[in-house]
Short mmCIF file of C-alpha atoms and ligand atoms in Angstrom, two decimals:
data_model
loop_
_atom_site.label_atom_id
_atom_site.label_comp_id
_atom_site.label_asym_id
_atom_site.label_seq_id
_atom_site.Cartn_x
_atom_site.Cartn_y
_atom_site.Cartn_z
CA UNK B 274 122.87 88.91 92.30
CA UNK B 275 121.17 90.24 89.40
CA UNK B 276 117.53 91.77 89.40
CA UNK B 277 116.27 88.50 87.42
CA UNK B 278 118.05 86.16 90.03
CA UNK B 279 115.87 88.19 92.78
CA UNK B 280 112.58 87.69 90.96
CA UNK B 281 113.21 83.83 90.39
CA UNK B 282 114.33 83.31 93.89
CA UNK B 283 111.09 85.41 95.17
CA UNK B 284 108.92 82.98 92.58
CA UNK B 285 110.68 79.93 94.05
CA UNK B 286 109.57 80.85 97.61
CA UNK B 287 106.31 82.31 97.10
CA UNK B 288 104.97 81.00 93.78
CA UNK B 289 104.24 82.51 90.46
CA UNK B 290 102.63 86.18 89.84
CA UNK B 291 103.81 89.78 89.34
CA UNK B 292 106.09 90.99 91.81
CA UNK B 293 107.34 94.88 92.78
CA UNK B 294 111.18 95.39 93.98
CA UNK B 295 112.82 98.06 95.85
CA UNK B 296 116.30 99.15 97.11
CA UNK B 297 118.03 100.85 99.80
CA UNK B 298 121.43 101.53 100.02
CA UNK B 299 124.23 101.22 103.19
CA UNK B 300 126.16 104.49 103.91
CA UNK B 301 129.43 105.46 104.75
CA UNK B 302 129.97 108.59 106.79
CA UNK B 303 132.94 110.94 105.69
CA UNK B 304 132.91 112.98 108.88
CA UNK B 305 130.75 113.74 111.96
CA UNK B 306 130.80 110.61 114.39
CA UNK B 307 128.40 110.32 117.48
CA UNK B 308 127.05 113.87 117.07
CA UNK B 309 123.56 112.77 115.30
CA UNK B 310 122.04 111.93 118.77
CA UNK B 311 123.62 114.84 120.12
CA UNK B 312 121.78 117.09 117.63
CA UNK B 313 124.67 117.87 115.79
CA UNK B 314 125.96 117.80 112.31
CA UNK B 315 126.85 114.49 110.09
CA UNK B 316 128.24 114.01 106.39
CA UNK B 317 127.27 110.47 105.06
CA UNK B 318 126.86 109.52 101.83
CA UNK B 319 124.80 106.75 100.20
CA UNK B 320 126.67 103.45 98.78
CA UNK B 321 125.80 101.29 95.67
CA UNK B 322 125.52 98.39 97.81
CA UNK B 323 122.56 98.03 100.27
CA UNK B 324 119.21 95.76 100.81
CA UNK B 325 116.82 94.56 98.02
CA UNK B 326 113.23 93.73 99.04
CA UNK B 327 111.09 92.21 96.66
CA UNK B 328 107.21 92.25 97.37
CA UNK B 329 103.98 91.16 96.41
CA UNK B 330 100.34 92.06 98.36
CA UNK B 331 98.23 88.79 98.98
CA UNK B 332 95.05 88.52 100.39
CA UNK B 333 96.12 86.67 103.50
CA UNK B 334 95.44 87.88 107.19
CA UNK B 335 99.48 87.74 107.59
CA UNK B 336 102.86 88.85 106.11
CA UNK B 337 105.52 86.33 105.28
CA UNK B 338 109.22 87.39 105.74
CA UNK B 339 112.27 85.48 103.86
CA UNK B 340 115.69 86.22 103.21
CA UNK B 341 118.41 84.96 100.92
CA UNK B 342 120.92 86.02 103.37
CA UNK B 343 119.57 84.27 106.39
CA UNK B 344 117.89 80.90 107.05
CA UNK B 345 114.78 81.99 109.45
CA UNK B 346 111.34 82.71 107.63
CA UNK B 347 108.60 84.04 109.77
CA UNK B 348 104.98 84.29 109.09
CA UNK B 349 103.23 87.15 111.32
CA UNK B 350 99.54 88.01 111.73
CA UNK B 351 98.43 91.19 110.77
CA UNK B 352 97.05 91.70 114.21
CA UNK B 353 100.43 91.05 115.80
CA UNK B 354 102.69 93.51 113.62
CA UNK B 355 103.48 95.91 116.94
CA UNK B 356 104.82 92.94 118.87
CA UNK B 357 108.70 92.47 118.70
CA UNK B 358 110.08 88.81 118.08
CA UNK B 359 112.80 87.57 120.29
CA UNK B 360 115.96 89.72 120.30
CA UNK B 361 118.51 88.87 117.66
CA UNK B 362 115.94 87.80 114.85
CA UNK B 363 116.34 89.51 111.58
CA UNK B 364 113.01 89.86 110.93
CA UNK B 365 112.61 92.56 113.72
CA UNK B 366 113.86 95.26 111.49
CA UNK B 367 111.35 94.91 108.70
CA UNK B 368 108.49 94.23 111.35
CA UNK B 369 109.92 96.86 113.54
CA UNK B 370 109.46 99.36 110.91
CA UNK B 371 106.04 98.20 109.81
CA UNK B 372 104.95 98.38 113.33
CA UNK B 373 105.49 102.59 113.01
CA UNK B 374 103.19 102.46 109.84
CA UNK B 375 100.39 100.88 112.18
CA UNK B 376 101.37 103.15 115.31
CA UNK B 377 100.86 106.01 112.77
CA UNK B 378 97.42 104.83 111.72
CA UNK B 379 98.44 103.34 108.66
CA UNK B 380 97.88 99.46 108.96
CA UNK B 381 98.03 97.12 106.17
CA UNK B 382 94.52 95.62 105.73
CA UNK B 383 95.97 92.60 103.46
CA UNK B 384 98.88 90.55 103.60
CA UNK B 385 101.97 90.50 101.61
CA UNK B 386 105.07 88.38 100.82
CA UNK B 387 108.16 89.66 101.50
CA UNK B 388 111.67 88.67 100.24
CA UNK B 389 115.02 90.32 101.02
CA UNK B 390 118.48 90.36 100.03
CA UNK B 391 121.30 92.35 101.08
CA UNK B 392 124.84 93.05 99.94
CA UNK B 393 126.01 95.29 102.66
CA UNK B 394 128.75 93.37 104.58
CA UNK B 395 127.37 92.55 107.79
CA UNK B 396 128.77 94.21 110.77
CA UNK B 397 131.21 96.25 108.74
CA UNK B 398 129.52 99.28 110.19
CA UNK B 399 127.91 100.24 107.06
CA UNK B 400 124.46 100.32 108.12
CA UNK B 401 122.95 97.06 106.64
CA UNK B 402 120.13 97.35 109.42
CA UNK B 403 119.50 100.87 108.35
CA UNK B 404 119.29 99.69 104.79
CA UNK B 405 116.89 96.90 105.56
CA UNK B 406 114.60 99.42 107.61
CA UNK B 407 114.69 101.78 104.74
CA UNK B 408 113.59 99.69 102.05
CA UNK B 409 111.06 97.93 104.03
CA UNK B 410 109.62 101.64 104.55
CA UNK B 411 109.97 102.67 100.90
CA UNK B 412 108.05 99.27 99.90
CA UNK B 413 105.29 98.96 102.20
CA UNK B 414 104.36 102.91 101.62
CA UNK B 415 104.50 102.51 98.04
CA UNK B 416 102.70 99.11 97.80
CA UNK B 417 99.87 100.43 100.30
CA UNK B 418 99.74 103.55 98.78
CA UNK B 419 100.39 105.31 102.26
CA UNK B 420 101.72 108.41 100.83
CA UNK B 421 104.28 109.03 103.98
CA UNK B 422 107.48 111.39 102.70
CA UNK B 423 111.00 109.97 102.66
CA UNK B 424 111.99 111.84 105.59
CA UNK B 425 109.34 110.50 107.92
CA UNK B 426 110.13 106.99 106.52
CA UNK B 427 113.67 107.62 107.72
CA UNK B 428 112.34 108.63 111.21
CA UNK B 429 110.01 105.47 111.30
CA UNK B 430 113.40 103.37 110.60
CA UNK B 431 115.10 104.83 113.52
CA UNK B 432 112.22 104.14 115.73
CA UNK B 433 111.99 100.63 114.53
CA UNK B 434 115.84 100.34 115.94
CA UNK B 435 114.97 101.86 119.18
CA UNK B 436 111.98 99.86 119.97
CA UNK B 437 112.74 96.42 118.01
CA UNK B 438 116.56 96.24 118.48
CA UNK B 439 117.30 98.08 121.27
CA UNK B 440 119.88 100.49 119.77
CA UNK B 441 119.08 104.08 120.93
CA UNK B 442 120.59 105.27 117.37
CA UNK B 443 120.52 108.69 115.86
CA UNK B 444 119.00 109.60 112.44
CA UNK B 445 122.17 109.65 110.24
CA UNK B 446 121.89 105.93 108.89
CA UNK B 447 118.23 106.02 108.01
CA UNK B 448 118.66 109.36 106.91
CA UNK B 449 121.49 108.79 104.27
CA UNK B 450 119.80 105.58 103.35
CA UNK B 451 116.57 107.22 102.76
CA UNK B 452 117.67 110.15 101.12
CA UNK B 453 120.96 109.98 99.57
CA UNK B 454 122.01 110.91 95.74
CA UNK B 455 124.48 109.83 93.35
CA UNK B 456 127.96 111.41 93.86
CA UNK B 457 126.79 113.70 96.85
CA UNK B 458 126.95 113.72 100.54
CA UNK B 459 124.37 114.60 102.84
CA UNK B 460 125.19 117.58 105.12
CA UNK B 461 122.80 116.98 107.99
CA UNK B 462 121.82 119.16 110.91
CA UNK B 463 120.21 116.11 113.18
CA UNK B 464 118.75 118.69 115.55
CA UNK B 465 116.27 120.47 112.46
CA UNK B 466 116.83 117.79 109.84
CA UNK B 467 117.80 120.36 107.35
CA UNK B 468 119.99 119.29 104.92
CA UNK B 469 122.19 120.13 102.15
CA UNK B 470 123.21 118.05 99.20
CA UNK B 471 127.05 118.31 98.69
CA UNK B 472 128.78 117.32 95.43
CA UNK B 473 131.36 115.14 96.23
CA UNK B 474 133.58 115.53 92.95
CA UNK B 475 137.32 114.12 94.13
CA UNK B 476 139.38 114.76 91.24
CA UNK B 477 142.19 112.13 91.22
CA UNK B 478 141.24 110.97 94.70
CA UNK B 479 139.20 107.84 95.82
CA UNK B 480 137.14 107.10 98.84
CA UNK B 481 138.28 103.59 100.26
CA UNK B 482 136.66 101.94 102.51
CA UNK B 483 138.25 99.11 104.96
CA UNK B 484 136.30 96.71 106.49
CA UNK B 485 138.39 95.41 109.52
CA UNK B 486 136.36 92.20 109.82
CA UNK B 487 136.80 92.46 113.55
CA UNK B 488 134.60 89.98 115.30
CA UNK B 489 132.69 92.87 117.21
CA UNK B 490 129.65 94.00 115.86
CA UNK B 491 127.85 97.23 116.85
CA UNK B 492 127.49 96.59 120.62
CA UNK B 493 124.16 98.02 121.81
CA UNK B 494 125.39 97.96 125.39
CA UNK B 495 128.55 100.38 124.62
CA UNK B 496 126.55 102.25 121.91
CA UNK B 497 123.64 103.28 124.60
CA UNK B 498 126.18 103.85 127.23
CA UNK B 499 127.64 106.36 125.22
CA UNK B 500 124.14 108.02 124.42
CA UNK B 501 123.58 108.08 128.59
CA UNK B 502 127.32 109.43 128.73
CA UNK B 503 126.28 112.59 126.94
CA UNK B 504 123.09 113.17 128.55
CA UNK B 505 124.90 113.17 131.86
CA UNK B 506 127.21 115.61 130.01
CA UNK B 507 124.31 117.74 129.37
CA UNK B 508 123.17 117.70 133.05
CA UNK B 509 126.71 118.93 134.24
CA UNK B 510 126.71 121.89 131.79
CA UNK B 511 122.77 122.99 132.18
CA UNK B 512 123.44 125.03 135.64
CA UNK B 513 125.67 127.03 133.62
CA UNK B 514 124.27 127.15 130.25
CA UNK B 515 120.72 126.00 129.70
CA UNK B 516 121.01 123.36 127.06
CA UNK B 517 119.16 120.27 126.06
CA UNK B 518 121.54 118.60 123.67
CA UNK B 519 125.61 119.22 123.47
CA UNK B 520 125.34 120.44 119.75
CA UNK B 521 124.30 123.81 121.35
CA UNK B 522 127.51 124.38 123.31
CA UNK B 523 130.53 125.79 121.04
CA UNK B 524 134.15 124.35 121.93
CA UNK B 525 135.09 127.50 123.52
CA UNK B 526 132.14 127.52 126.03
CA UNK B 527 132.71 123.76 126.55
CA UNK B 528 136.51 124.38 127.51
CA UNK B 529 135.42 127.36 129.81
CA UNK B 530 133.49 124.35 131.62
CA UNK B 531 135.50 121.70 131.56
CA UNK B 532 136.60 122.14 135.10
CA UNK B 533 133.07 121.98 136.15
CA UNK B 534 132.94 118.17 135.40
CA UNK B 535 133.40 115.95 138.60
CA UNK B 536 132.86 112.83 135.91
CA UNK B 537 136.07 112.58 133.91
CA UNK B 538 134.37 109.81 131.34
CA UNK B 539 131.51 112.47 130.69
CA UNK B 540 133.77 115.31 130.11
CA UNK B 541 135.77 113.34 127.34
CA UNK B 542 132.62 112.00 125.91
CA UNK B 543 131.27 115.69 125.55
CA UNK B 544 134.73 117.23 124.23
CA UNK B 545 134.44 114.67 121.43
CA UNK B 546 130.86 115.74 120.70
CA UNK B 547 131.46 119.49 120.62
CA UNK B 548 134.90 119.28 119.03
CA UNK B 549 133.56 116.58 116.18
CA UNK B 550 130.77 119.16 115.39
CA UNK B 551 133.03 121.62 114.57
CA UNK B 552 135.28 119.51 112.50
CA UNK B 553 132.16 118.31 110.63
CA UNK B 554 131.27 121.94 109.89
CA UNK B 555 134.96 123.08 108.90
CA UNK B 556 135.22 119.93 106.89
CA UNK B 557 132.39 120.69 104.77
CA UNK B 558 133.36 124.00 104.28
CA UNK B 559 137.09 123.06 103.16
CA UNK B 560 135.40 120.55 100.92
CA UNK B 561 133.30 123.04 99.04
CA UNK B 562 136.56 125.34 98.81
CA UNK B 563 138.45 122.65 97.32
CA UNK B 564 140.82 121.99 100.14
CA UNK B 565 140.82 118.39 100.28
CA UNK B 566 144.04 118.22 102.13
CA UNK B 567 142.24 120.18 105.07
CA UNK B 568 139.62 117.80 104.44
CA UNK B 569 141.54 114.91 105.16
CA UNK B 570 143.32 116.50 107.98
CA UNK B 571 139.97 116.90 110.24
CA UNK B 572 139.18 113.20 109.06
CA UNK B 573 142.20 112.34 111.12
CA UNK B 574 141.51 114.77 114.18
CA UNK B 575 137.98 112.89 114.22
CA UNK B 576 139.48 109.27 114.17
CA UNK B 577 142.04 110.58 117.25
CA UNK B 578 139.36 112.15 119.14
CA UNK B 579 137.05 109.00 118.87
CA UNK B 580 139.88 106.94 120.04
CA UNK B 581 141.03 109.48 122.91
CA UNK B 582 138.20 110.61 124.19
CA UNK B 583 134.89 108.66 122.89
CA UNK B 584 137.00 105.29 122.89
CA UNK B 585 135.05 103.66 120.38
CA UNK B 586 137.60 102.84 117.92
CA UNK B 587 139.22 99.50 119.52
CA UNK B 588 142.75 97.91 118.29
CA UNK B 589 141.28 96.51 114.99
CA UNK B 590 140.13 100.18 113.88
CA UNK B 591 143.33 101.78 115.22
CA UNK B 592 145.75 99.46 113.63
CA UNK B 593 144.04 99.67 110.14
CA UNK B 594 144.16 103.76 110.61
CA UNK B 595 147.77 103.91 111.62
CA UNK B 596 149.07 101.91 108.58
CA UNK B 597 146.78 103.67 106.20
CA UNK B 598 148.23 106.83 107.19
CA UNK B 599 151.88 105.76 106.62
CA UNK B 600 150.88 105.34 102.84
CA UNK B 601 152.14 108.29 100.55
CA UNK B 602 148.80 109.39 98.69
CA UNK B 603 146.65 108.84 101.68
CA UNK B 604 144.98 112.14 102.36
CA UNK B 605 142.90 111.14 105.76
CA UNK B 606 141.79 108.16 107.55
CA UNK B 607 139.34 107.36 110.31
CA UNK B 608 136.58 104.93 111.37
CA UNK B 609 133.51 105.50 110.33
CA UNK B 610 130.00 104.31 111.92
CA UNK B 611 129.32 103.51 115.41
CA UNK B 612 132.74 101.90 116.17
CA UNK B 613 133.80 98.95 117.99
CA UNK B 614 134.85 97.03 114.94
CA UNK B 615 133.59 97.87 111.75
CA UNK B 616 135.15 100.12 108.74
CA UNK B 617 137.50 102.76 108.18
CA UNK B 618 137.10 105.54 105.49
CA UNK B 619 140.03 106.63 103.85
CA UNK B 620 140.80 109.26 101.04
CA UNK B 621 143.51 107.71 98.77
CA UNK B 622 145.11 109.48 95.50
CA UNK B 623 144.33 107.28 92.56
CA UNK B 624 147.75 106.24 92.06
CA UNK B 625 148.06 104.97 95.65
CA UNK B 626 144.99 102.97 95.69
CA UNK B 627 146.72 99.53 94.78
CA UNK B 628 149.54 100.06 97.02
CA UNK B 629 147.10 101.05 99.90
CA UNK B 630 144.89 97.85 99.47
CA UNK B 631 147.90 95.65 99.31
CA UNK B 632 150.09 97.47 102.07
CA UNK B 633 147.35 98.29 104.53
CA UNK B 634 145.94 94.85 104.10
CA UNK B 635 149.20 92.67 104.45
CA UNK B 636 150.29 94.75 107.55
CA UNK B 637 146.60 95.05 109.28
CA UNK B 638 146.60 90.95 108.83
CA UNK B 639 150.15 90.65 110.37
CA UNK B 640 149.47 92.93 113.29
CA UNK B 641 145.77 91.65 113.84
CA UNK B 642 145.43 88.21 112.44
CA UNK B 643 142.21 89.33 110.38
CA UNK B 644 141.75 89.18 107.02
CA UNK B 645 140.51 92.86 106.01
CA UNK B 646 138.42 93.70 102.80
CA UNK B 647 138.50 96.70 100.85
CA UNK B 648 135.99 98.63 98.46
CA UNK B 649 136.38 101.73 96.54
CA UNK B 650 133.28 103.42 97.29
CA UNK B 651 130.81 104.85 94.85
CA UNK B 652 128.10 107.10 96.06
CA UNK B 653 124.93 105.69 95.00
CA UNK B 654 121.01 107.03 95.49
CA UNK B 655 118.78 106.51 98.10
CA UNK B 656 115.80 104.22 98.61
CA UNK B 657 113.71 103.71 95.49
CA UNK B 658 111.93 101.51 93.41
CA UNK B 659 113.91 99.11 90.96
CA UNK B 660 110.72 97.56 89.39
C1 LIG Q 707 125.73 104.20 114.51
C2 LIG Q 707 124.03 104.67 114.63
C3 LIG Q 707 124.06 106.10 114.27
C4 LIG Q 707 125.47 107.18 114.64
C5 LIG Q 707 126.54 106.36 114.40
C6 LIG Q 707 128.02 107.15 114.93
O1 LIG Q 707 125.89 103.95 112.95
O2 LIG Q 707 123.62 104.16 114.17
O3 LIG Q 707 122.85 106.89 114.51
O4 LIG Q 707 125.11 107.46 115.76
O5 LIG Q 707 126.73 104.95 115.07
O6 LIG Q 707 128.17 108.50 114.55
#
């Protein structure tokens, strides 16, 4: 879809006149999974595919929402911007984001017509919902001159997810979508929100995303269950070390307390989190030092821990990672995002990319009956105005 097609589609839907357009990307996380809501580190990068928002302010007492991807349209009164729609309605994502403006005292006093188009494959674990939240936040902030900073816009997107979609997610996805820079990954401390943009210049290596096309989408039930299990682990550790989240305990301290856990599940969840935070800081150090082989080894360790201890991988992601690691020229391969289906991310030497896509695709399809898709990732820029 070209920019001009978006303008034409907007005018077809809402009529002639001037329009503005904004874009926010999806993300791929290189390492640091299920650490964000534990106050740990993550290392995602923004992609070049994402969500577009075409918008025009009106004198109507309502906002209108339409999408080129989905059928249903909504018209919401300016007095009803903080009320969620029925669960499952896509408009909850933009509406939930706009609700955060209202809650902060920034109420749109006039209406707007909004058209959304996204090219992040849905259910692929590449943050199509965060892209939609962040693009809405960036567009509304700019159109109404609210003057809110980008980190706050990301936090507002996260709140929309909590309050309007029922997923108690961390900040990684919205932060990456808002703050990403081309050719850089974001080394983010999810407790303090301090971050560093780390150049990802991989000589002779590509980042390949494999979409399992597994029918499982991010299941808010299982995700929220993991969040609760981590909180239970914090409670177990508290009598021995007064922590408020799992990022405050080192792997060594954790291992010395492992026998205090009666609940084996909480113990394994915590073990993943504390070791994953260490793997993430190690991985960033190795990347900066140019030790890409070590970076890949840590990626593999991440997946294995997400499989054995955190139990968020499932047969499709495991199969794709297993087949990926058989290919010569693969430096590391792991699931990315929330899990329970979705995508893998692999570092693949240039000369092995075609074989990778062909062989992993063939074997994966033979073993699961599902047809996967592969994308060679380009690292793009965070949410911004395009016209
Ligand atoms: C989802 C959530 C993120 C993060 C990842 C797992 O993408 O939205 O906040 O927790 O899962 O790392």
